[in-house]
PDB file of C-alpha atoms and ligand atoms in Angstrom:
ATOM      1  CA  UNK B   1      16.590   3.782  14.612  1.00 88.00           C
ATOM      2  CA  UNK B   2      15.284   2.084  11.463  1.00 96.00           C
ATOM      3  CA  UNK B   3      11.792   3.145  10.327  1.00 98.00           C
ATOM      4  CA  UNK B   4       9.817   2.525   7.125  1.00 98.00           C
ATOM      5  CA  UNK B   5       8.550   5.766   5.592  1.00 98.00           C
ATOM      6  CA  UNK B   6       9.061   5.161   1.869  1.00 98.00           C
ATOM      7  CA  UNK B   7       9.185   1.766   0.146  1.00 98.00           C
ATOM      8  CA  UNK B   8      12.637   2.723  -1.207  1.00 98.00           C
ATOM      9  CA  UNK B   9      13.915   2.679   2.396  1.00 98.00           C
ATOM     10  CA  UNK B  10      14.077  -1.080   1.821  1.00 98.00           C
ATOM     11  CA  UNK B  11      16.563  -2.529  -0.663  1.00 98.00           C
ATOM     12  CA  UNK B  12      15.330  -5.132  -3.163  1.00 98.00           C
ATOM     13  CA  UNK B  13      17.335  -7.731  -1.196  1.00 98.00           C
ATOM     14  CA  UNK B  14      15.500  -6.745   1.987  1.00 98.00           C
ATOM     15  CA  UNK B  15      12.170  -7.022   0.169  1.00 98.00           C
ATOM     16  CA  UNK B  16      13.158 -10.538  -0.951  1.00 98.00           C
ATOM     17  CA  UNK B  17      14.013 -11.399   2.664  1.00 98.00           C
ATOM     18  CA  UNK B  18      10.640 -10.077   3.893  1.00 98.00           C
ATOM     19  CA  UNK B  19       8.893 -12.171   1.234  1.00 98.00           C
ATOM     20  CA  UNK B  20      10.834 -15.264   2.346  1.00 98.00           C
ATOM     21  CA  UNK B  21       9.846 -14.659   5.987  1.00 98.00           C
ATOM     22  CA  UNK B  22       6.202 -14.022   5.020  1.00 98.00           C
ATOM     23  CA  UNK B  23       6.104 -17.271   3.032  1.00 98.00           C
ATOM     24  CA  UNK B  24       7.638 -19.107   5.991  1.00 98.00           C
ATOM     25  CA  UNK B  25       4.997 -17.597   8.317  1.00 98.00           C
ATOM     26  CA  UNK B  26       2.286 -18.795   5.905  1.00 98.00           C
ATOM     27  CA  UNK B  27       3.742 -22.325   6.003  1.00 98.00           C
ATOM     28  CA  UNK B  28       4.666 -22.466   9.719  1.00 98.00           C
ATOM     29  CA  UNK B  29       2.582 -19.941  11.689  1.00 97.00           C
ATOM     30  CA  UNK B  30       3.199 -21.703  15.031  1.00 97.00           C
ATOM     31  CA  UNK B  31       6.918 -21.058  14.789  1.00 98.00           C
ATOM     32  CA  UNK B  32       6.222 -17.320  15.111  1.00 98.00           C
ATOM     33  CA  UNK B  33       3.439 -17.415  17.726  1.00 98.00           C
ATOM     34  CA  UNK B  34       5.648 -16.045  20.520  1.00 98.00           C
ATOM     35  CA  UNK B  35       8.216 -14.066  18.530  1.00 98.00           C
ATOM     36  CA  UNK B  36       7.005 -10.702  19.867  1.00 98.00           C
ATOM     37  CA  UNK B  37       6.089 -11.742  23.400  1.00 97.00           C
ATOM     38  CA  UNK B  38       5.962  -8.682  25.730  1.00 97.00           C
ATOM     39  CA  UNK B  39       6.322  -6.309  22.757  1.00 98.00           C
ATOM     40  CA  UNK B  40       3.722  -3.630  22.054  1.00 98.00           C
ATOM     41  CA  UNK B  41       2.600  -2.109  18.791  1.00 98.00           C
ATOM     42  CA  UNK B  42       1.070   1.379  18.981  1.00 98.00           C
ATOM     43  CA  UNK B  43      -1.355   1.891  16.120  1.00 98.00           C
ATOM     44  CA  UNK B  44      -1.835   5.626  15.699  1.00 98.00           C
ATOM     45  CA  UNK B  45      -4.514   6.192  13.066  1.00 98.00           C
ATOM     46  CA  UNK B  46      -5.388   9.826  12.419  1.00 97.00           C
ATOM     47  CA  UNK B  47      -7.378   8.786   9.327  1.00 96.00           C
ATOM     48  CA  UNK B  48      -9.987   6.065   8.664  1.00 94.00           C
ATOM     49  CA  UNK B  49      -8.798   2.531   7.977  1.00 95.00           C
ATOM     50  CA  UNK B  50     -10.106  -1.028   8.022  1.00 96.00           C
ATOM     51  CA  UNK B  51      -7.503  -3.286   6.438  1.00 96.00           C
ATOM     52  CA  UNK B  52      -4.287  -1.502   7.293  1.00 97.00           C
ATOM     53  CA  UNK B  53      -5.046  -0.944  10.980  1.00 98.00           C
ATOM     54  CA  UNK B  54      -6.636  -4.321  11.595  1.00 98.00           C
ATOM     55  CA  UNK B  55      -3.924  -6.166   9.689  1.00 98.00           C
ATOM     56  CA  UNK B  56      -1.189  -4.440  11.722  1.00 98.00           C
ATOM     57  CA  UNK B  57      -3.048  -5.337  14.894  1.00 98.00           C
ATOM     58  CA  UNK B  58      -3.722  -8.933  13.787  1.00 98.00           C
ATOM     59  CA  UNK B  59      -0.062  -9.199  12.726  1.00 98.00           C
ATOM     60  CA  UNK B  60       1.197  -8.169  16.172  1.00 98.00           C
ATOM     61  CA  UNK B  61      -1.278 -10.433  17.985  1.00 98.00           C
ATOM     62  CA  UNK B  62      -0.284 -13.407  15.817  1.00 98.00           C
ATOM     63  CA  UNK B  63       3.335 -12.752  16.752  1.00 98.00           C
ATOM     64  CA  UNK B  64       2.396 -13.004  20.430  1.00 98.00           C
ATOM     65  CA  UNK B  65       2.637  -9.260  21.086  1.00 98.00           C
ATOM     66  CA  UNK B  66      -0.016  -6.783  22.133  1.00 98.00           C
ATOM     67  CA  UNK B  67      -1.516  -3.612  20.740  1.00 98.00           C
ATOM     68  CA  UNK B  68      -2.388  -0.143  22.053  1.00 98.00           C
ATOM     69  CA  UNK B  69      -3.519   2.919  20.117  1.00 97.00           C
ATOM     70  CA  UNK B  70      -6.344   4.946  18.691  1.00 96.00           C
ATOM     71  CA  UNK B  71      -8.309   4.779  15.469  1.00 96.00           C
ATOM     72  CA  UNK B  72      -9.309   8.410  15.046  1.00 93.00           C
ATOM     73  CA  UNK B  73      -7.557  11.714  15.688  1.00 91.00           C
ATOM     74  CA  UNK B  74     -10.564  12.951  17.681  1.00 91.00           C
ATOM     75  CA  UNK B  75      -9.922  10.452  20.447  1.00 88.00           C
ATOM     76  CA  UNK B  76      -6.253  11.449  20.845  1.00 91.00           C
ATOM     77  CA  UNK B  77      -4.664  14.642  22.188  1.00 92.00           C
ATOM     78  CA  UNK B  78      -4.263  15.772  18.557  1.00 92.00           C
ATOM     79  CA  UNK B  79      -7.813  17.064  19.074  1.00 89.00           C
ATOM     80  CA  UNK B  80      -6.397  19.348  21.808  1.00 92.00           C
ATOM     81  CA  UNK B  81      -3.685  20.596  19.459  1.00 93.00           C
ATOM     82  CA  UNK B  82      -0.791  18.303  20.378  1.00 95.00           C
ATOM     83  CA  UNK B  83       1.925  18.005  17.713  1.00 97.00           C
ATOM     84  CA  UNK B  84       2.849  14.730  16.023  1.00 97.00           C
ATOM     85  CA  UNK B  85       6.344  15.105  17.511  1.00 98.00           C
ATOM     86  CA  UNK B  86       5.038  15.291  21.088  1.00 98.00           C
ATOM     87  CA  UNK B  87       2.563  12.461  20.496  1.00 97.00           C
ATOM     88  CA  UNK B  88       5.267  10.055  19.341  1.00 98.00           C
ATOM     89  CA  UNK B  89       7.719  11.104  22.081  1.00 98.00           C
ATOM     90  CA  UNK B  90       4.962  10.107  24.496  1.00 98.00           C
ATOM     91  CA  UNK B  91       4.097   6.878  22.713  1.00 98.00           C
ATOM     92  CA  UNK B  92       7.806   5.928  22.665  1.00 98.00           C
ATOM     93  CA  UNK B  93       7.523   5.615  26.475  1.00 98.00           C
ATOM     94  CA  UNK B  94       4.768   3.003  26.199  1.00 98.00           C
ATOM     95  CA  UNK B  95       5.333   0.921  23.067  1.00 98.00           C
ATOM     96  CA  UNK B  96       8.096  -0.790  21.057  1.00 98.00           C
ATOM     97  CA  UNK B  97       6.981   0.087  17.516  1.00 98.00           C
ATOM     98  CA  UNK B  98       4.534   2.520  15.900  1.00 98.00           C
ATOM     99  CA  UNK B  99       2.273   2.164  12.849  1.00 98.00           C
ATOM    100  CA  UNK B 100       1.005   5.633  11.898  1.00 98.00           C
ATOM    101  CA  UNK B 101      -1.527   6.833   9.340  1.00 98.00           C
ATOM    102  CA  UNK B 102      -1.991  10.569   8.923  1.00 98.00           C
ATOM    103  CA  UNK B 103      -3.776  12.851   6.422  1.00 96.00           C
ATOM    104  CA  UNK B 104      -0.716  15.136   6.148  1.00 97.00           C
ATOM    105  CA  UNK B 105       2.027  14.116   3.753  1.00 97.00           C
ATOM    106  CA  UNK B 106       5.284  13.703   5.681  1.00 98.00           C
ATOM    107  CA  UNK B 107       3.730  13.303   9.155  1.00 98.00           C
ATOM    108  CA  UNK B 108       5.123   9.762   9.654  1.00 98.00           C
ATOM    109  CA  UNK B 109       8.555  11.085   8.624  1.00 98.00           C
ATOM    110  CA  UNK B 110       8.328  13.811  11.273  1.00 98.00           C
ATOM    111  CA  UNK B 111       7.242  11.099  13.708  1.00 98.00           C
ATOM    112  CA  UNK B 112      10.284   8.973  12.848  1.00 98.00           C
ATOM    113  CA  UNK B 113      12.607  11.931  13.554  1.00 98.00           C
ATOM    114  CA  UNK B 114      11.113  12.345  17.022  1.00 98.00           C
ATOM    115  CA  UNK B 115      10.342   8.812  18.173  1.00 98.00           C
ATOM    116  CA  UNK B 116      12.874   6.603  19.934  1.00 97.00           C
ATOM    117  CA  UNK B 117      11.201   3.474  18.489  1.00 98.00           C
ATOM    118  CA  UNK B 118      10.668   2.417  14.841  1.00 98.00           C
ATOM    119  CA  UNK B 119       7.856   4.162  12.951  1.00 98.00           C
ATOM    120  CA  UNK B 120       6.010   2.514  10.057  1.00 98.00           C
ATOM    121  CA  UNK B 121       4.180   4.763   7.608  1.00 98.00           C
ATOM    122  CA  UNK B 122       0.679   3.292   7.263  1.00 98.00           C
ATOM    123  CA  UNK B 123      -0.300   5.939   4.679  1.00 98.00           C
ATOM    124  CA  UNK B 124       0.461   9.676   4.609  1.00 98.00           C
ATOM    125  CA  UNK B 125      -2.048  11.803   2.714  1.00 96.00           C
ATOM    126  CA  UNK B 126      -1.803  11.424  -1.063  1.00 95.00           C
ATOM    127  CA  UNK B 127       1.895  10.562  -0.775  1.00 96.00           C
ATOM    128  CA  UNK B 128       2.985   7.012   0.084  1.00 97.00           C
ATOM    129  CA  UNK B 129       1.755   3.737   1.522  1.00 98.00           C
ATOM    130  CA  UNK B 130       4.748   1.394   1.729  1.00 98.00           C
ATOM    131  CA  UNK B 131       3.126  -1.479   3.626  1.00 98.00           C
ATOM    132  CA  UNK B 132       0.322  -1.725   1.061  1.00 98.00           C
ATOM    133  CA  UNK B 133       3.162  -2.052  -1.435  1.00 98.00           C
ATOM    134  CA  UNK B 134       4.625  -4.927   0.588  1.00 98.00           C
ATOM    135  CA  UNK B 135       1.215  -6.637   0.355  1.00 98.00           C
ATOM    136  CA  UNK B 136       1.123  -5.925  -3.382  1.00 98.00           C
ATOM    137  CA  UNK B 137       4.652  -7.259  -3.907  1.00 98.00           C
ATOM    138  CA  UNK B 138       3.968 -10.544  -2.116  1.00 98.00           C
ATOM    139  CA  UNK B 139       0.819 -10.903  -4.236  1.00 98.00           C
ATOM    140  CA  UNK B 140       2.711 -10.246  -7.475  1.00 98.00           C
ATOM    141  CA  UNK B 141       5.453 -12.701  -6.470  1.00 98.00           C
ATOM    142  CA  UNK B 142       2.982 -15.437  -5.543  1.00 98.00           C
ATOM    143  CA  UNK B 143       0.800 -14.900  -8.632  1.00 98.00           C
ATOM    144  CA  UNK B 144       3.423 -14.165 -11.291  1.00 98.00           C
ATOM    145  CA  UNK B 145       6.512 -15.811  -9.786  1.00 98.00           C
ATOM    146  CA  UNK B 146       8.688 -12.817 -10.694  1.00 98.00           C
ATOM    147  CA  UNK B 147       8.967  -9.024 -10.565  1.00 98.00           C
ATOM    148  CA  UNK B 148      10.660  -8.802 -13.950  1.00 98.00           C
ATOM    149  CA  UNK B 149       9.274  -8.292 -17.468  1.00 98.00           C
ATOM    150  CA  UNK B 150       5.773  -7.302 -16.359  1.00 98.00           C
ATOM    151  CA  UNK B 151       3.418  -4.772 -17.936  1.00 98.00           C
ATOM    152  CA  UNK B 152       1.427  -3.099 -15.177  1.00 98.00           C
ATOM    153  CA  UNK B 153      -1.612  -0.918 -15.765  1.00 98.00           C
ATOM    154  CA  UNK B 154      -2.574   1.543 -13.024  1.00 98.00           C
ATOM    155  CA  UNK B 155      -6.169   2.684 -13.409  1.00 98.00           C
ATOM    156  CA  UNK B 156      -8.241   5.361 -11.663  1.00 98.00           C
ATOM    157  CA  UNK B 157      -7.047   8.087  -9.304  1.00 97.00           C
ATOM    158  CA  UNK B 158      -3.333   8.181 -10.044  1.00 98.00           C
ATOM    159  CA  UNK B 159      -3.028  11.706  -8.647  1.00 97.00           C
ATOM    160  CA  UNK B 160      -4.047  11.099  -5.045  1.00 97.00           C
ATOM    161  CA  UNK B 161      -3.696   7.298  -4.907  1.00 97.00           C
ATOM    162  CA  UNK B 162      -0.754   6.827  -2.545  1.00 98.00           C
ATOM    163  CA  UNK B 163      -0.681   3.056  -3.106  1.00 98.00           C
ATOM    164  CA  UNK B 164      -0.008   3.725  -6.803  1.00 98.00           C
ATOM    165  CA  UNK B 165       2.905   6.070  -6.030  1.00 98.00           C
ATOM    166  CA  UNK B 166       4.558   3.539  -3.726  1.00 98.00           C
ATOM    167  CA  UNK B 167       4.044   0.543  -6.019  1.00 98.00           C
ATOM    168  CA  UNK B 168       5.442   2.416  -9.041  1.00 98.00           C
ATOM    169  CA  UNK B 169       8.548   3.293  -6.995  1.00 98.00           C
ATOM    170  CA  UNK B 170       8.964  -0.307  -5.903  1.00 98.00           C
ATOM    171  CA  UNK B 171       8.498  -1.806  -9.398  1.00 98.00           C
ATOM    172  CA  UNK B 172      10.874   0.715 -10.983  1.00 98.00           C
ATOM    173  CA  UNK B 173      13.816  -1.245  -9.563  1.00 97.00           C
ATOM    174  CA  UNK B 174      13.099  -4.435 -11.523  1.00 98.00           C
ATOM    175  CA  UNK B 175      14.067  -5.431 -15.079  1.00 98.00           C
ATOM    176  CA  UNK B 176      11.823  -5.104 -18.121  1.00 98.00           C
ATOM    177  CA  UNK B 177       8.968  -3.276 -16.388  1.00 98.00           C
ATOM    178  CA  UNK B 178       6.447  -1.365 -18.524  1.00 98.00           C
ATOM    179  CA  UNK B 179       3.865   0.970 -17.017  1.00 98.00           C
ATOM    180  CA  UNK B 180       0.488   1.937 -18.489  1.00 98.00           C
ATOM    181  CA  UNK B 181      -1.203   4.894 -16.779  1.00 98.00           C
ATOM    182  CA  UNK B 182      -4.982   4.932 -17.200  1.00 98.00           C
ATOM    183  CA  UNK B 183      -6.791   7.924 -15.707  1.00 98.00           C
ATOM    184  CA  UNK B 184      -8.956  10.949 -16.478  1.00 97.00           C
ATOM    185  CA  UNK B 185      -6.963  14.101 -17.344  1.00 96.00           C
ATOM    186  CA  UNK B 186      -7.601  15.574 -13.887  1.00 95.00           C
ATOM    187  CA  UNK B 187      -6.298  12.523 -12.038  1.00 97.00           C
ATOM    188  CA  UNK B 188      -3.038  11.900 -13.888  1.00 98.00           C
ATOM    189  CA  UNK B 189       0.070  10.665 -12.081  1.00 98.00           C
ATOM    190  CA  UNK B 190       1.825  13.639 -10.392  1.00 97.00           C
ATOM    191  CA  UNK B 191       4.857  14.893 -12.276  1.00 97.00           C
ATOM    192  CA  UNK B 192       7.128  14.293  -9.273  1.00 96.00           C
ATOM    193  CA  UNK B 193       6.461  10.532  -9.617  1.00 97.00           C
ATOM    194  CA  UNK B 194       6.830  10.683 -13.395  1.00 97.00           C
ATOM    195  CA  UNK B 195      10.107  12.632 -13.243  1.00 97.00           C
ATOM    196  CA  UNK B 196      11.727  11.173 -10.128  1.00 97.00           C
ATOM    197  CA  UNK B 197      10.778   7.576 -10.793  1.00 97.00           C
ATOM    198  CA  UNK B 198       9.645   6.678 -14.314  1.00 98.00           C
ATOM    199  CA  UNK B 199      11.858   9.070 -16.302  1.00 98.00           C
ATOM    200  CA  UNK B 200      14.840   8.773 -13.980  1.00 97.00           C
ATOM    201  CA  UNK B 201      14.800   4.979 -14.181  1.00 97.00           C
ATOM    202  CA  UNK B 202      14.009   4.948 -17.929  1.00 97.00           C
ATOM    203  CA  UNK B 203      10.840   2.931 -17.394  1.00 98.00           C
ATOM    204  CA  UNK B 204       8.777   2.907 -20.610  1.00 98.00           C
ATOM    205  CA  UNK B 205       5.313   4.297 -19.869  1.00 98.00           C
ATOM    206  CA  UNK B 206       2.203   5.334 -21.765  1.00 98.00           C
ATOM    207  CA  UNK B 207      -0.754   7.438 -20.647  1.00 98.00           C
ATOM    208  CA  UNK B 208      -4.335   6.920 -21.783  1.00 98.00           C
ATOM    209  CA  UNK B 209      -7.886   7.617 -20.698  1.00 98.00           C
ATOM    210  CA  UNK B 210      -9.226   4.327 -22.117  1.00 97.00           C
ATOM    211  CA  UNK B 211      -9.010   1.090 -20.147  1.00 98.00           C
ATOM    212  CA  UNK B 212     -10.564  -0.895 -23.037  1.00 97.00           C
ATOM    213  CA  UNK B 213      -7.777   0.124 -25.432  1.00 97.00           C
ATOM    214  CA  UNK B 214      -4.980  -1.268 -23.261  1.00 98.00           C
ATOM    215  CA  UNK B 215      -6.446  -4.049 -21.122  1.00 98.00           C
ATOM    216  CA  UNK B 216      -5.235  -6.761 -23.531  1.00 98.00           C
ATOM    217  CA  UNK B 217      -1.599  -5.676 -23.063  1.00 98.00           C
ATOM    218  CA  UNK B 218      -1.503  -6.070 -19.295  1.00 98.00           C
ATOM    219  CA  UNK B 219      -0.034  -8.697 -16.970  1.00 98.00           C
ATOM    220  CA  UNK B 220      -1.340  -6.775 -13.947  1.00 98.00           C
ATOM    221  CA  UNK B 221      -4.262  -4.362 -13.707  1.00 98.00           C
ATOM    222  CA  UNK B 222      -4.109  -2.256 -10.524  1.00 98.00           C
ATOM    223  CA  UNK B 223      -7.503  -0.609 -10.035  1.00 98.00           C
ATOM    224  CA  UNK B 224      -7.979   2.244  -7.557  1.00 98.00           C
ATOM    225  CA  UNK B 225     -10.789   4.209  -5.947  1.00 96.00           C
ATOM    226  CA  UNK B 226     -11.215   7.937  -6.630  1.00 95.00           C
ATOM    227  CA  UNK B 227      -9.955   9.464  -3.373  1.00 95.00           C
ATOM    228  CA  UNK B 228     -12.957  11.539  -2.327  1.00 94.00           C
ATOM    229  CA  UNK B 229     -11.349  12.793   0.907  1.00 93.00           C
ATOM    230  CA  UNK B 230      -8.538  14.532  -1.019  1.00 93.00           C
ATOM    231  CA  UNK B 231     -10.788  16.504  -3.366  1.00 92.00           C
ATOM    232  CA  UNK B 232     -11.325  20.209  -2.869  1.00 87.00           C
ATOM    233  CA  UNK B 233     -14.894  20.085  -4.144  1.00 92.00           C
ATOM    234  CA  UNK B 234     -17.591  17.451  -4.154  1.00 95.00           C
ATOM    235  CA  UNK B 235     -18.771  18.275  -7.691  1.00 94.00           C
ATOM    236  CA  UNK B 236     -15.458  17.183  -9.199  1.00 93.00           C
ATOM    237  CA  UNK B 237     -15.552  13.987  -7.183  1.00 95.00           C
ATOM    238  CA  UNK B 238     -19.087  13.161  -8.345  1.00 94.00           C
ATOM    239  CA  UNK B 239     -18.138  13.808 -11.961  1.00 94.00           C
ATOM    240  CA  UNK B 240     -15.058  11.561 -11.837  1.00 94.00           C
ATOM    241  CA  UNK B 241     -15.934   8.811  -9.389  1.00 94.00           C
ATOM    242  CA  UNK B 242     -17.395   6.310 -11.872  1.00 91.00           C
ATOM    243  CA  UNK B 243     -15.019   6.908 -14.780  1.00 93.00           C
ATOM    244  CA  UNK B 244     -13.785   3.309 -14.676  1.00 96.00           C
ATOM    245  CA  UNK B 245     -15.942   0.381 -13.703  1.00 96.00           C
ATOM    246  CA  UNK B 246     -14.437  -3.020 -14.394  1.00 97.00           C
ATOM    247  CA  UNK B 247     -17.201  -5.346 -15.541  1.00 96.00           C
ATOM    248  CA  UNK B 248     -17.020  -8.877 -17.010  1.00 96.00           C
ATOM    249  CA  UNK B 249     -17.533  -7.520 -20.545  1.00 96.00           C
ATOM    250  CA  UNK B 250     -14.417  -5.359 -20.268  1.00 96.00           C
ATOM    251  CA  UNK B 251     -12.389  -8.463 -19.416  1.00 97.00           C
ATOM    252  CA  UNK B 252     -13.157 -10.083 -22.770  1.00 96.00           C
ATOM    253  CA  UNK B 253      -9.981  -8.659 -24.287  1.00 96.00           C
ATOM    254  CA  UNK B 254      -7.868  -9.329 -21.178  1.00 98.00           C
ATOM    255  CA  UNK B 255      -5.273 -12.073 -20.895  1.00 98.00           C
ATOM    256  CA  UNK B 256      -6.126 -15.417 -19.312  1.00 97.00           C
ATOM    257  CA  UNK B 257      -3.411 -14.870 -16.725  1.00 98.00           C
ATOM    258  CA  UNK B 258      -4.157 -11.206 -15.957  1.00 98.00           C
ATOM    259  CA  UNK B 259      -3.808 -10.438 -12.247  1.00 98.00           C
ATOM    260  CA  UNK B 260      -6.490  -7.950 -11.121  1.00 98.00           C
ATOM    261  CA  UNK B 261      -5.404  -6.022  -8.054  1.00 98.00           C
ATOM    262  CA  UNK B 262      -6.996  -3.292  -5.904  1.00 98.00           C
ATOM    263  CA  UNK B 263      -5.742  -2.022  -2.528  1.00 98.00           C
ATOM    264  CA  UNK B 264      -9.394  -1.747  -1.364  1.00 98.00           C
ATOM    265  CA  UNK B 265     -11.748  -0.314  -0.223  1.00 97.00           C
ATOM    266  CA  UNK B 266     -13.586  -0.555  -3.525  1.00 97.00           C
ATOM    267  CA  UNK B 267     -16.503   1.747  -4.087  1.00 95.00           C
ATOM    268  CA  UNK B 268     -17.715   1.034  -7.599  1.00 93.00           C
ATOM    269  CA  UNK B 269     -14.555   0.359  -9.597  1.00 96.00           C
ATOM    270  CA  UNK B 270     -14.838  -3.428  -9.792  1.00 98.00           C
ATOM    271  CA  UNK B 271     -18.170  -5.128 -10.258  1.00 98.00           C
ATOM    272  CA  UNK B 272     -18.742  -7.770  -7.555  1.00 98.00           C
ATOM    273  CA  UNK B 273     -19.440 -10.263 -10.329  1.00 97.00           C
ATOM    274  CA  UNK B 274     -15.684 -10.249 -11.026  1.00 98.00           C
ATOM    275  CA  UNK B 275     -14.891 -11.508  -7.520  1.00 98.00           C
ATOM    276  CA  UNK B 276     -15.443 -15.119  -8.661  1.00 96.00           C
ATOM    277  CA  UNK B 277     -13.091 -14.734 -11.634  1.00 97.00           C
ATOM    278  CA  UNK B 278      -9.818 -16.580 -10.944  1.00 97.00           C
ATOM    279  CA  UNK B 279      -7.987 -13.445 -12.093  1.00 98.00           C
ATOM    280  CA  UNK B 280      -9.338 -11.419  -9.133  1.00 98.00           C
ATOM    281  CA  UNK B 281      -6.497 -11.096  -6.609  1.00 98.00           C
ATOM    282  CA  UNK B 282      -7.687  -8.268  -4.358  1.00 98.00           C
ATOM    283  CA  UNK B 283      -8.756 -10.373  -1.399  1.00 98.00           C
ATOM    284  CA  UNK B 284      -5.490 -12.293  -1.642  1.00 98.00           C
ATOM    285  CA  UNK B 285      -3.750  -8.918  -1.262  1.00 98.00           C
ATOM    286  CA  UNK B 286      -5.601  -8.382   2.019  1.00 98.00           C
ATOM    287  CA  UNK B 287      -4.290 -11.617   3.508  1.00 98.00           C
ATOM    288  CA  UNK B 288      -0.806 -11.148   2.093  1.00 98.00           C
ATOM    289  CA  UNK B 289      -0.720  -7.728   3.759  1.00 98.00           C
ATOM    290  CA  UNK B 290      -0.985  -9.276   7.193  1.00 98.00           C
ATOM    291  CA  UNK B 291       1.911 -11.680   6.550  1.00 98.00           C
ATOM    292  CA  UNK B 292       4.168  -8.948   5.152  1.00 98.00           C
ATOM    293  CA  UNK B 293       3.378  -6.711   8.141  1.00 98.00           C
ATOM    294  CA  UNK B 294       4.326  -9.604  10.437  1.00 98.00           C
ATOM    295  CA  UNK B 295       7.630  -9.975   8.598  1.00 98.00           C
ATOM    296  CA  UNK B 296       8.230  -6.208   8.753  1.00 98.00           C
ATOM    297  CA  UNK B 297       7.468  -5.910  12.478  1.00 98.00           C
ATOM    298  CA  UNK B 298       9.902  -8.779  13.156  1.00 98.00           C
ATOM    299  CA  UNK B 299      12.621  -7.126  11.082  1.00 98.00           C
ATOM    300  CA  UNK B 300      12.299  -3.632  12.565  1.00 98.00           C
ATOM    301  CA  UNK B 301      12.076  -4.880  16.165  1.00 98.00           C
ATOM    302  CA  UNK B 302      15.164  -7.050  15.644  1.00 97.00           C
ATOM    303  CA  UNK B 303      17.108  -4.101  14.217  1.00 97.00           C
ATOM    304  CA  UNK B 304      15.900  -1.838  17.041  1.00 96.00           C
ATOM    305  CA  UNK B 305      17.225  -4.308  19.627  1.00 92.00           C
ATOM    306  CA  UNK B 306      20.615  -4.227  17.928  1.00 90.00           C
ATOM    307  CA  UNK B 307      20.651  -0.414  18.300  1.00 80.00           C
ATOM    308  CA  UNK B 308      20.366  -0.538  22.102  1.00 65.00           C
TER     309      UNK B 308
HETATM  310  C1  NCD X   1      -5.702   2.458   0.500  1.00 74.51           C
HETATM  311  C2  NCD X   1      -5.237   3.716   1.229  1.00 74.51           C
HETATM  312  O1  NCD X   1      -5.577   3.897   2.415  1.00 74.51           O
HETATM  313  O2  NCD X   1      -4.497   4.441   0.608  1.00 74.51           O
HETATM  314  N1  NCD X   1      -6.342   1.551   1.357  1.00 74.51           N
HETATM  315  C3  NCD X   1      -5.596   0.623   2.025  1.00 74.51           C
HETATM  316  O3  NCD X   1      -4.819   0.944   2.888  1.00 74.51           O
HETATM  317  N2  NCD X   1      -5.690  -0.646   1.627  1.00 74.51           N
HETATM  318  C4  NCD X   1      -6.481   2.757  -0.733  1.00 74.51           C
HETATM  319  C5  NCD X   1      -7.675   3.651  -0.622  1.00 74.51           C
HETATM  320  O4  NCD X   1      -8.032   4.115   0.458  1.00 74.51           O
HETATM  321  O5  NCD X   1      -8.270   3.871  -1.665  1.00 74.51           O
END
């Protein structure tokens, strides 16, 4: 049974196919309005979410399917001590596909080993978030027209930011990619991502604490929130949370065609006065996420049918 746990579970050809389907859905939504008739998505969210959960649910509804699930662990039997394995064995009896978010790294993988239906990782702890990456990739393709020869700056909480880890993995497979890592010392990219992805794939990268010094070099600036919920103490969070605030003045040195991205939610990292700037792409990412999730649901359900 095909699941999506890590973005590298999809080949670059498959990502191109998903992008083609998403673009076709954007152009011809009616064609897909009944594609998932009588199919059910279970959205199992053990952690807070706005965009990811609602975009999965909107995606399934727009495909003519329906949705069951829960949006907090407290309202599921997890609160009684049920294991992830037992939860998904149960849900496999009711639904056709699962989208799962969980605070523990690896939980969606465990789910995929125990479910008899496809499982989509909707974010596992500080680890991965492959469907945010699909949203990011469609945005990059639509804004830049290519995945090759781009310099991408990742700024903020590179340690716990799972969207950063997944997008770096995805971009490492394209030609001529350069990565600029902008973070405080304490929130640097984990060495497993540096060693297993950047070094292994010979991707040139630099590390800095100063956004101002590098902003002029970037094609894409990927801002992130400091991940409060993954900190061990509040003091550290308070000290680090406002390290980077993108304001119009900081954009003076940026390129005219810079693409400013953010997986959202934003707390303070991007001033709202930047929202009107044509370079701001973060609300486009939100919409693109729904179309890529539609394309992904279609693909995984089709493959699941072929397994029967
Ligand atoms: C991200 C996440 O959950 O990792 N949000 C999202 O899904 N768009 C980013 C974040 O929470 O900071």
